[in-house]
PDB file of C-alpha atoms in Angstrom:
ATOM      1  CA  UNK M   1      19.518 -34.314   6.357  1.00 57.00           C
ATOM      2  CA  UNK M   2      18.551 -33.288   2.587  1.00 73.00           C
ATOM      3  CA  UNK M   3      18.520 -29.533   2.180  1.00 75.00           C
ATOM      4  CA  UNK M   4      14.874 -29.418   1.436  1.00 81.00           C
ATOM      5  CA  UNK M   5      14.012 -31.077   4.915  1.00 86.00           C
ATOM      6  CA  UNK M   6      16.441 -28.656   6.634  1.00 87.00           C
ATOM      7  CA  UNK M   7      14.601 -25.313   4.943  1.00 87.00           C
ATOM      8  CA  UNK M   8      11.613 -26.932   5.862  1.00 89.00           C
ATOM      9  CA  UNK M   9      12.819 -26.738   9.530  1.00 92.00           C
ATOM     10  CA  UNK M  10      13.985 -23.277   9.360  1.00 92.00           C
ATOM     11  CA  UNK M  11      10.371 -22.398   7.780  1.00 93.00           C
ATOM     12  CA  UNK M  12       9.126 -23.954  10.850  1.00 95.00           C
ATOM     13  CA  UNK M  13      11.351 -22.064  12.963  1.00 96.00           C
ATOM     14  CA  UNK M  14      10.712 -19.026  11.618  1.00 95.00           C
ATOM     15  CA  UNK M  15       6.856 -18.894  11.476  1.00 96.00           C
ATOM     16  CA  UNK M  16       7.100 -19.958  15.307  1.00 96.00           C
ATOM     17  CA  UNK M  17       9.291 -16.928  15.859  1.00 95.00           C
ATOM     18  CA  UNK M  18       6.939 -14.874  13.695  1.00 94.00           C
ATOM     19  CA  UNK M  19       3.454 -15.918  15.783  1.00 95.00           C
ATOM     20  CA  UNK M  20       5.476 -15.351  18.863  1.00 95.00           C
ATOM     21  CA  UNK M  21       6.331 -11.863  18.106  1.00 93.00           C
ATOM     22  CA  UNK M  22       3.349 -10.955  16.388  1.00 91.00           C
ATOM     23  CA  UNK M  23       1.777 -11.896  19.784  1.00 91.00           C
ATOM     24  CA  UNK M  24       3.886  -9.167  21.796  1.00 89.00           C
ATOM     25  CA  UNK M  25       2.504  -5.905  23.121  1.00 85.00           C
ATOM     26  CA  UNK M  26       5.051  -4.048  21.458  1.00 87.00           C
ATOM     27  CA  UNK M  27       4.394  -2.743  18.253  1.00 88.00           C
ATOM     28  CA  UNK M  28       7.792  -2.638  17.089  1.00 89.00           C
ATOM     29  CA  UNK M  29       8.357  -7.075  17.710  1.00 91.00           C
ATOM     30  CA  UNK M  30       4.856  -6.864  16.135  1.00 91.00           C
ATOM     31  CA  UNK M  31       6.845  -5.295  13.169  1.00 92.00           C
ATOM     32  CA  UNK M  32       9.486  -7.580  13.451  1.00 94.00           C
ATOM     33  CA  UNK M  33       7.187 -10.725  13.786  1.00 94.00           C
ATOM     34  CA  UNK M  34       5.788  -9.850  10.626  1.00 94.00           C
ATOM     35  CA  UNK M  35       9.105  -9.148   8.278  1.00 94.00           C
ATOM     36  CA  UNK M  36       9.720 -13.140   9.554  1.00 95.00           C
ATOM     37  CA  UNK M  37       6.733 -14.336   8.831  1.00 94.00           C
ATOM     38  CA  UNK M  38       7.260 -12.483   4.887  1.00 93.00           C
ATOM     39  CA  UNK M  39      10.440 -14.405   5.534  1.00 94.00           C
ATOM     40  CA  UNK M  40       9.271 -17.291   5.819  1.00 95.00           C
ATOM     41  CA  UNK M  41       6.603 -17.543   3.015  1.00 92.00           C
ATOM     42  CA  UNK M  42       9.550 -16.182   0.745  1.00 91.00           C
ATOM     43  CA  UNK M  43      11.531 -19.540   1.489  1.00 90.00           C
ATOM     44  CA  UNK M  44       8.067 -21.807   1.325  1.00 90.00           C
ATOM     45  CA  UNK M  45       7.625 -21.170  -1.621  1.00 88.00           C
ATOM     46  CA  UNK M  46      10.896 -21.346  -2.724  1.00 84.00           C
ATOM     47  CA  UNK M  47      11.241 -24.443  -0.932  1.00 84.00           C
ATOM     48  CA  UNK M  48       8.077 -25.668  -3.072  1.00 81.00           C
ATOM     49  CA  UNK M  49       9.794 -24.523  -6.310  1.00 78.00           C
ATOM     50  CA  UNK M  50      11.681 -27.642  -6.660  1.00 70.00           C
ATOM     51  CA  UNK M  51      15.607 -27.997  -7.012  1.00 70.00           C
ATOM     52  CA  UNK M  52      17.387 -25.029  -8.580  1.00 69.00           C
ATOM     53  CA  UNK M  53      17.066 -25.454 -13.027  1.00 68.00           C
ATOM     54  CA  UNK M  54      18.422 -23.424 -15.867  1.00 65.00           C
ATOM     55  CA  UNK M  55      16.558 -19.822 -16.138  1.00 70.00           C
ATOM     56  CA  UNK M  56      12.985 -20.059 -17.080  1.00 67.00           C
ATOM     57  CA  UNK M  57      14.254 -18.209 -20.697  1.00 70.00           C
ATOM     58  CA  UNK M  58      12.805 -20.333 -23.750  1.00 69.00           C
ATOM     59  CA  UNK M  59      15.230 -21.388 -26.303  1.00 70.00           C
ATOM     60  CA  UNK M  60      18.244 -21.299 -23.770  1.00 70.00           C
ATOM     61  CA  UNK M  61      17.717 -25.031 -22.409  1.00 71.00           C
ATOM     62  CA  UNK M  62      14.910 -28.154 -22.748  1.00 75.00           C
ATOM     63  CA  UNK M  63      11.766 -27.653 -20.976  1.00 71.00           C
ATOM     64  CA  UNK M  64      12.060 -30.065 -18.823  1.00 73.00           C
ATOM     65  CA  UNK M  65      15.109 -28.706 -17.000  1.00 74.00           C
ATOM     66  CA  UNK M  66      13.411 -25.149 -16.548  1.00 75.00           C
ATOM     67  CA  UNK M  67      12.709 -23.817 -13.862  1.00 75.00           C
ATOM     68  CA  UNK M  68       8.938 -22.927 -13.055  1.00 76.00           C
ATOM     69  CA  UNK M  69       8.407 -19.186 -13.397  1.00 79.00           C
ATOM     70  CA  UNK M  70       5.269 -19.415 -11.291  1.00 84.00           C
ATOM     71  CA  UNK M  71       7.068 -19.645  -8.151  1.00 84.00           C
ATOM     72  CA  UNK M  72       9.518 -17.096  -8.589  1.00 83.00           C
ATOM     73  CA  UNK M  73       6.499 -14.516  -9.645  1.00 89.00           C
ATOM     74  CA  UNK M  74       5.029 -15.416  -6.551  1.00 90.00           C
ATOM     75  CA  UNK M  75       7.812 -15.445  -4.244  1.00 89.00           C
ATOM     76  CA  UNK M  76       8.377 -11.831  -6.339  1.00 91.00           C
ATOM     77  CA  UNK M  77       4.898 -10.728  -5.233  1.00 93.00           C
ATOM     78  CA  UNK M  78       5.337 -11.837  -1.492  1.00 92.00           C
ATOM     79  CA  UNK M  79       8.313  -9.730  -0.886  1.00 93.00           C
ATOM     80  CA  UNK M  80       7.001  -6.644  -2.717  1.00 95.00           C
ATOM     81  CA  UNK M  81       3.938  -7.089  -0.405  1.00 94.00           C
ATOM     82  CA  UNK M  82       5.698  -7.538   2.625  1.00 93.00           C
ATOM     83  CA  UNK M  83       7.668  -4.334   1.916  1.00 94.00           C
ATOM     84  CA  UNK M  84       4.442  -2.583   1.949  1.00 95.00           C
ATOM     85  CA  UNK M  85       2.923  -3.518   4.728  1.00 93.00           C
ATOM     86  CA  UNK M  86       6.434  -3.118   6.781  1.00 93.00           C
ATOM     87  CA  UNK M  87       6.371   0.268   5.185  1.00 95.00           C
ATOM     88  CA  UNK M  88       2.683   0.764   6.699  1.00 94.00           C
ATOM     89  CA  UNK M  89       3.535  -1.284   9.920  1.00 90.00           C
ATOM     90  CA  UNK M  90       6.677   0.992  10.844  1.00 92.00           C
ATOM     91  CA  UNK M  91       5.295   4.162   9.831  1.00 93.00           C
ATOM     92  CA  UNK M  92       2.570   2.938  12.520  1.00 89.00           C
ATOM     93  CA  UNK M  93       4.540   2.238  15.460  1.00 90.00           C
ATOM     94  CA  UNK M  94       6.568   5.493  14.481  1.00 91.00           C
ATOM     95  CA  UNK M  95       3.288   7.714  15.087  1.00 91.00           C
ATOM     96  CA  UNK M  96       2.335   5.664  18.270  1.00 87.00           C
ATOM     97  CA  UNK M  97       6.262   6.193  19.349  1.00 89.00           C
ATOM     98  CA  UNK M  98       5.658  10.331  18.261  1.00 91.00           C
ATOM     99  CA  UNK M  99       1.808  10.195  20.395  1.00 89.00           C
ATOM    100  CA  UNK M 100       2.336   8.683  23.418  1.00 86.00           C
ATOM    101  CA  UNK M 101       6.497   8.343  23.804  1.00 86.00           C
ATOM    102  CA  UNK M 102       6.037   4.622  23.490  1.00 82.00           C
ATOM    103  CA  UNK M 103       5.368   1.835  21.120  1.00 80.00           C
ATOM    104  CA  UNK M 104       3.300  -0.525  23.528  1.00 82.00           C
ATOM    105  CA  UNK M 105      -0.069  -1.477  23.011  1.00 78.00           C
ATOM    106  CA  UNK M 106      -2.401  -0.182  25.796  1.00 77.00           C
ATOM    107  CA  UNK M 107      -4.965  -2.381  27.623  1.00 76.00           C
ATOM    108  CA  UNK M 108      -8.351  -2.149  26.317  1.00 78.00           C
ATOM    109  CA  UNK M 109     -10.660  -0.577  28.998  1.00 83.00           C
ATOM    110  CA  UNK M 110     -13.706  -2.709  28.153  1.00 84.00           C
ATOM    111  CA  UNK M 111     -12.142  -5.542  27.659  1.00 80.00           C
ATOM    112  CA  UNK M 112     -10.787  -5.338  31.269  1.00 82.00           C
ATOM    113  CA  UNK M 113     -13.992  -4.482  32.451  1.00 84.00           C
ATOM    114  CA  UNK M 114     -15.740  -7.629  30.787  1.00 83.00           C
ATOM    115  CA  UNK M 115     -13.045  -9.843  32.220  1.00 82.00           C
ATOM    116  CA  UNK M 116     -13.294  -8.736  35.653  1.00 83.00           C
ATOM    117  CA  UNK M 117     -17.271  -9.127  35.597  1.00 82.00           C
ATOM    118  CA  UNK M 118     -16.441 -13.081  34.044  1.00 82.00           C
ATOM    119  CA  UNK M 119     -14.290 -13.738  36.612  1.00 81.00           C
ATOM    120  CA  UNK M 120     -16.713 -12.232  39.397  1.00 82.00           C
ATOM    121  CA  UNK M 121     -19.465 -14.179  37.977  1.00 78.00           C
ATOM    122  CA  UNK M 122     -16.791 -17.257  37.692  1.00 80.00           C
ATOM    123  CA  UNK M 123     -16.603 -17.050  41.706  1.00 77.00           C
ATOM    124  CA  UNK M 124     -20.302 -16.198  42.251  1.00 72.00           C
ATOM    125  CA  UNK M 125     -19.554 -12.425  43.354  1.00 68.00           C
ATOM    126  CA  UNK M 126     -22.261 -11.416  40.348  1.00 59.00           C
ATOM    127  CA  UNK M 127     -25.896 -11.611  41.135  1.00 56.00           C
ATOM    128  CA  UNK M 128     -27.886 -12.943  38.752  1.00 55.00           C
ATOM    129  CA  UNK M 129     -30.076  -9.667  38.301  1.00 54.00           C
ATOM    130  CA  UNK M 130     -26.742  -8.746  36.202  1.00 54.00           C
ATOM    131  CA  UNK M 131     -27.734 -11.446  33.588  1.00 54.00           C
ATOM    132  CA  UNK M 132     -24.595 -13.573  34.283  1.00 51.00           C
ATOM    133  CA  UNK M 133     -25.503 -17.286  35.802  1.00 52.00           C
ATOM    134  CA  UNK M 134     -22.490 -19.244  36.987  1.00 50.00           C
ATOM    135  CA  UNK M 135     -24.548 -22.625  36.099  1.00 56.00           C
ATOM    136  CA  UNK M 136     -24.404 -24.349  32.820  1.00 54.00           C
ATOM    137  CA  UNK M 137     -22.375 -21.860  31.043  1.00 54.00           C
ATOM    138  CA  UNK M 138     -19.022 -21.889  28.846  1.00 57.00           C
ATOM    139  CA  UNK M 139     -16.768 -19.017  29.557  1.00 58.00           C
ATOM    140  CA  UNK M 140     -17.445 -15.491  27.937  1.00 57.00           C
ATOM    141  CA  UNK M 141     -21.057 -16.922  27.633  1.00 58.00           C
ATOM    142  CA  UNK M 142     -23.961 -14.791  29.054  1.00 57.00           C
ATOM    143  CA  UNK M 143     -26.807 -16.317  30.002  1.00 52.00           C
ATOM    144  CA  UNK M 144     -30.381 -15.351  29.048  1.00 53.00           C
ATOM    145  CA  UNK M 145     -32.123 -12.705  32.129  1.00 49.00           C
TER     146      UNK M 145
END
Protein backbone atom coordinates (compact mmCIF):
# COMPACT_ATOMS: atom_id res chain seq x y z
CA UNK A 1 0.00 0.00 0.00
CA UNK A 2 1.63 3.43 -1.35
CA UNK A 3 1.57 6.09 1.34
CA UNK A 4 -0.72 8.30 -0.59
CA UNK A 5 -3.50 5.49 -0.70
CA UNK A 6 -2.96 4.86 3.04
CA UNK A 7 -3.52 8.88 4.00
CA UNK A 8 -6.26 8.65 1.79
CA UNK A 9 -7.73 5.96 4.13
CA UNK A 10 -7.01 7.73 7.25
CA UNK A 11 -8.80 10.93 5.55
CA UNK A 12 -11.60 8.62 5.15
CA UNK A 13 -11.43 7.50 8.57
CA UNK A 14 -11.29 10.56 10.01
CA UNK A 15 -14.13 12.51 8.26
CA UNK A 16 -16.34 9.35 9.27
CA UNK A 17 -15.28 9.93 12.85
CA UNK A 18 -15.82 13.66 12.37
CA UNK A 19 -19.73 13.31 10.90
CA UNK A 20 -20.24 10.84 13.64
CA UNK A 21 -19.37 13.14 16.37
CA UNK A 22 -20.59 16.15 14.93
CA UNK A 23 -23.91 14.18 15.00
CA UNK A 24 -23.83 13.70 18.96
CA UNK A 25 -25.99 15.60 21.42
CA UNK A 26 -23.13 16.64 23.27
CA UNK A 27 -21.66 19.75 22.53
CA UNK A 28 -18.33 18.97 23.66
CA UNK A 29 -17.96 15.50 20.80
CA UNK A 30 -19.61 18.22 18.64
CA UNK A 31 -16.31 20.14 19.44
CA UNK A 32 -14.31 17.29 19.03
CA UNK A 33 -16.02 16.14 15.71
CA UNK A 34 -15.10 19.29 14.32
CA UNK A 35 -11.12 19.66 15.34
CA UNK A 36 -11.17 16.04 13.13
CA UNK A 37 -12.87 17.10 10.52
CA UNK A 38 -10.06 20.48 10.42
CA UNK A 39 -7.92 17.39 10.70
CA UNK A 40 -8.76 15.91 8.08
CA UNK A 41 -8.95 18.71 5.40
CA UNK A 42 -5.36 19.62 6.79
CA UNK A 43 -4.07 16.11 5.46
CA UNK A 44 -6.41 16.36 2.05
CA UNK A 45 -4.89 18.79 1.02
CA UNK A 46 -1.68 17.85 1.90
CA UNK A 47 -2.34 14.61 0.49
CA UNK A 48 -3.25 16.61 -2.87
CA UNK A 49 0.05 18.54 -2.65
CA UNK A 50 1.96 15.90 -4.32
CA UNK A 51 5.19 14.08 -2.94
CA UNK A 52 7.32 16.12 -0.55
CA UNK A 53 9.99 18.75 -3.01
CA UNK A 54 12.69 21.17 -2.10
CA UNK A 55 11.17 24.49 -0.32
CA UNK A 56 9.09 26.57 -2.57
CA UNK A 57 12.25 29.40 -2.18
CA UNK A 58 13.29 30.60 -5.85
CA UNK A 59 16.87 30.38 -6.68
CA UNK A 60 17.51 27.49 -4.09
CA UNK A 61 16.52 24.51 -6.58
CA UNK A 62 14.86 24.02 -10.42
CA UNK A 63 11.29 24.69 -10.69
CA UNK A 64 10.31 21.69 -11.44
CA UNK A 65 11.33 20.03 -8.18
CA UNK A 66 9.47 22.80 -6.04
CA UNK A 67 7.10 22.31 -4.14
CA UNK A 68 3.64 24.12 -4.84
CA UNK A 69 3.17 26.96 -2.37
CA UNK A 70 -0.56 26.96 -3.05
CA UNK A 71 -1.21 24.05 -0.99
CA UNK A 72 0.73 24.81 1.90
CA UNK A 73 -1.08 28.50 2.01
CA UNK A 74 -4.12 26.69 2.02
CA UNK A 75 -3.50 23.97 4.32
CA UNK A 76 -2.00 27.31 6.41
CA UNK A 77 -5.44 28.93 6.15
CA UNK A 78 -7.44 25.71 7.17
CA UNK A 79 -5.75 25.31 10.43
CA UNK A 80 -5.80 29.01 11.37
CA UNK A 81 -9.58 28.71 10.65
CA UNK A 82 -10.17 25.74 12.47
CA UNK A 83 -8.47 27.32 15.52
CA UNK A 84 -11.08 29.90 15.39
CA UNK A 85 -13.96 28.29 15.21
CA UNK A 86 -12.65 25.66 18.06
CA UNK A 87 -11.94 28.83 19.91
CA UNK A 88 -15.75 29.91 19.27
CA UNK A 89 -17.03 26.23 19.53
CA UNK A 90 -15.42 25.66 23.14
CA UNK A 91 -16.07 28.94 24.47
CA UNK A 92 -19.78 27.76 23.48
CA UNK A 93 -20.13 24.59 25.17
CA UNK A 94 -18.22 26.33 28.16
CA UNK A 95 -21.27 28.89 28.62
CA UNK A 96 -23.89 26.05 28.03
CA UNK A 97 -21.65 23.92 30.73
CA UNK A 98 -21.73 27.50 33.14
CA UNK A 99 -26.02 27.87 32.21
CA UNK A 100 -27.46 24.80 32.65
CA UNK A 101 -24.53 22.43 34.48
CA UNK A 102 -24.38 20.46 31.28
CA UNK A 103 -23.13 20.45 27.77
CA UNK A 104 -26.07 18.42 26.09
CA UNK A 105 -28.22 19.68 23.57
CA UNK A 106 -31.89 19.86 24.73
CA UNK A 107 -34.84 18.51 22.68
CA UNK A 108 -36.59 21.03 20.72
CA UNK A 109 -40.20 21.44 22.05
CA UNK A 110 -41.79 22.00 18.64
CA UNK A 111 -40.06 19.78 16.97
CA UNK A 112 -41.39 17.06 19.36
CA UNK A 113 -44.65 18.35 19.07
CA UNK A 114 -44.65 18.18 15.10
CA UNK A 115 -43.36 14.64 15.29
CA UNK A 116 -45.86 13.34 17.56
CA UNK A 117 -48.80 14.96 15.40
CA UNK A 118 -46.86 13.01 12.06
CA UNK A 119 -46.84 10.02 13.70
CA UNK A 120 -50.60 10.37 14.98
CA UNK A 121 -51.61 11.28 11.58
CA UNK A 122 -49.16 8.26 10.33
CA UNK A 123 -51.63 5.83 12.37
CA UNK A 124 -54.85 7.74 11.56
CA UNK A 125 -55.30 9.12 15.29
CA UNK A 126 -55.48 12.86 13.47
CA UNK A 127 -58.73 13.93 12.00
CA UNK A 128 -58.59 15.47 8.99
CA UNK A 129 -60.22 18.84 10.29
CA UNK A 130 -56.41 19.19 11.59
CA UNK A 131 -55.25 19.54 7.90
CA UNK A 132 -53.16 16.31 8.03
CA UNK A 133 -54.54 13.42 5.44
CA UNK A 134 -52.86 10.05 5.86
CA UNK A 135 -53.58 9.39 1.93
CA UNK A 136 -51.22 10.25 -0.79
CA UNK A 137 -48.72 12.00 1.25
CA UNK A 138 -44.76 11.79 1.80
CA UNK A 139 -43.73 12.15 5.35
CA UNK A 140 -43.48 15.71 7.02
CA UNK A 141 -45.91 16.65 4.12
CA UNK A 142 -49.20 18.47 5.05
CA UNK A 143 -51.85 18.22 2.99
CA UNK A 144 -54.02 21.07 1.66
CA UNK A 145 -57.54 21.66 4.26
Amino acid sequence: MTSSVALAAVVAGLVALGFVLLTSRSLGRITVGFVVLGHAANLLLLLAGGPALAPPVIGESEPSRMADPLVQAFALTAIVITFGVTLLLLAMVHRSWAIRGSDQLPDDPEDRRLADVEHRAEHGEVSESWGYSTENRSPGERSEP
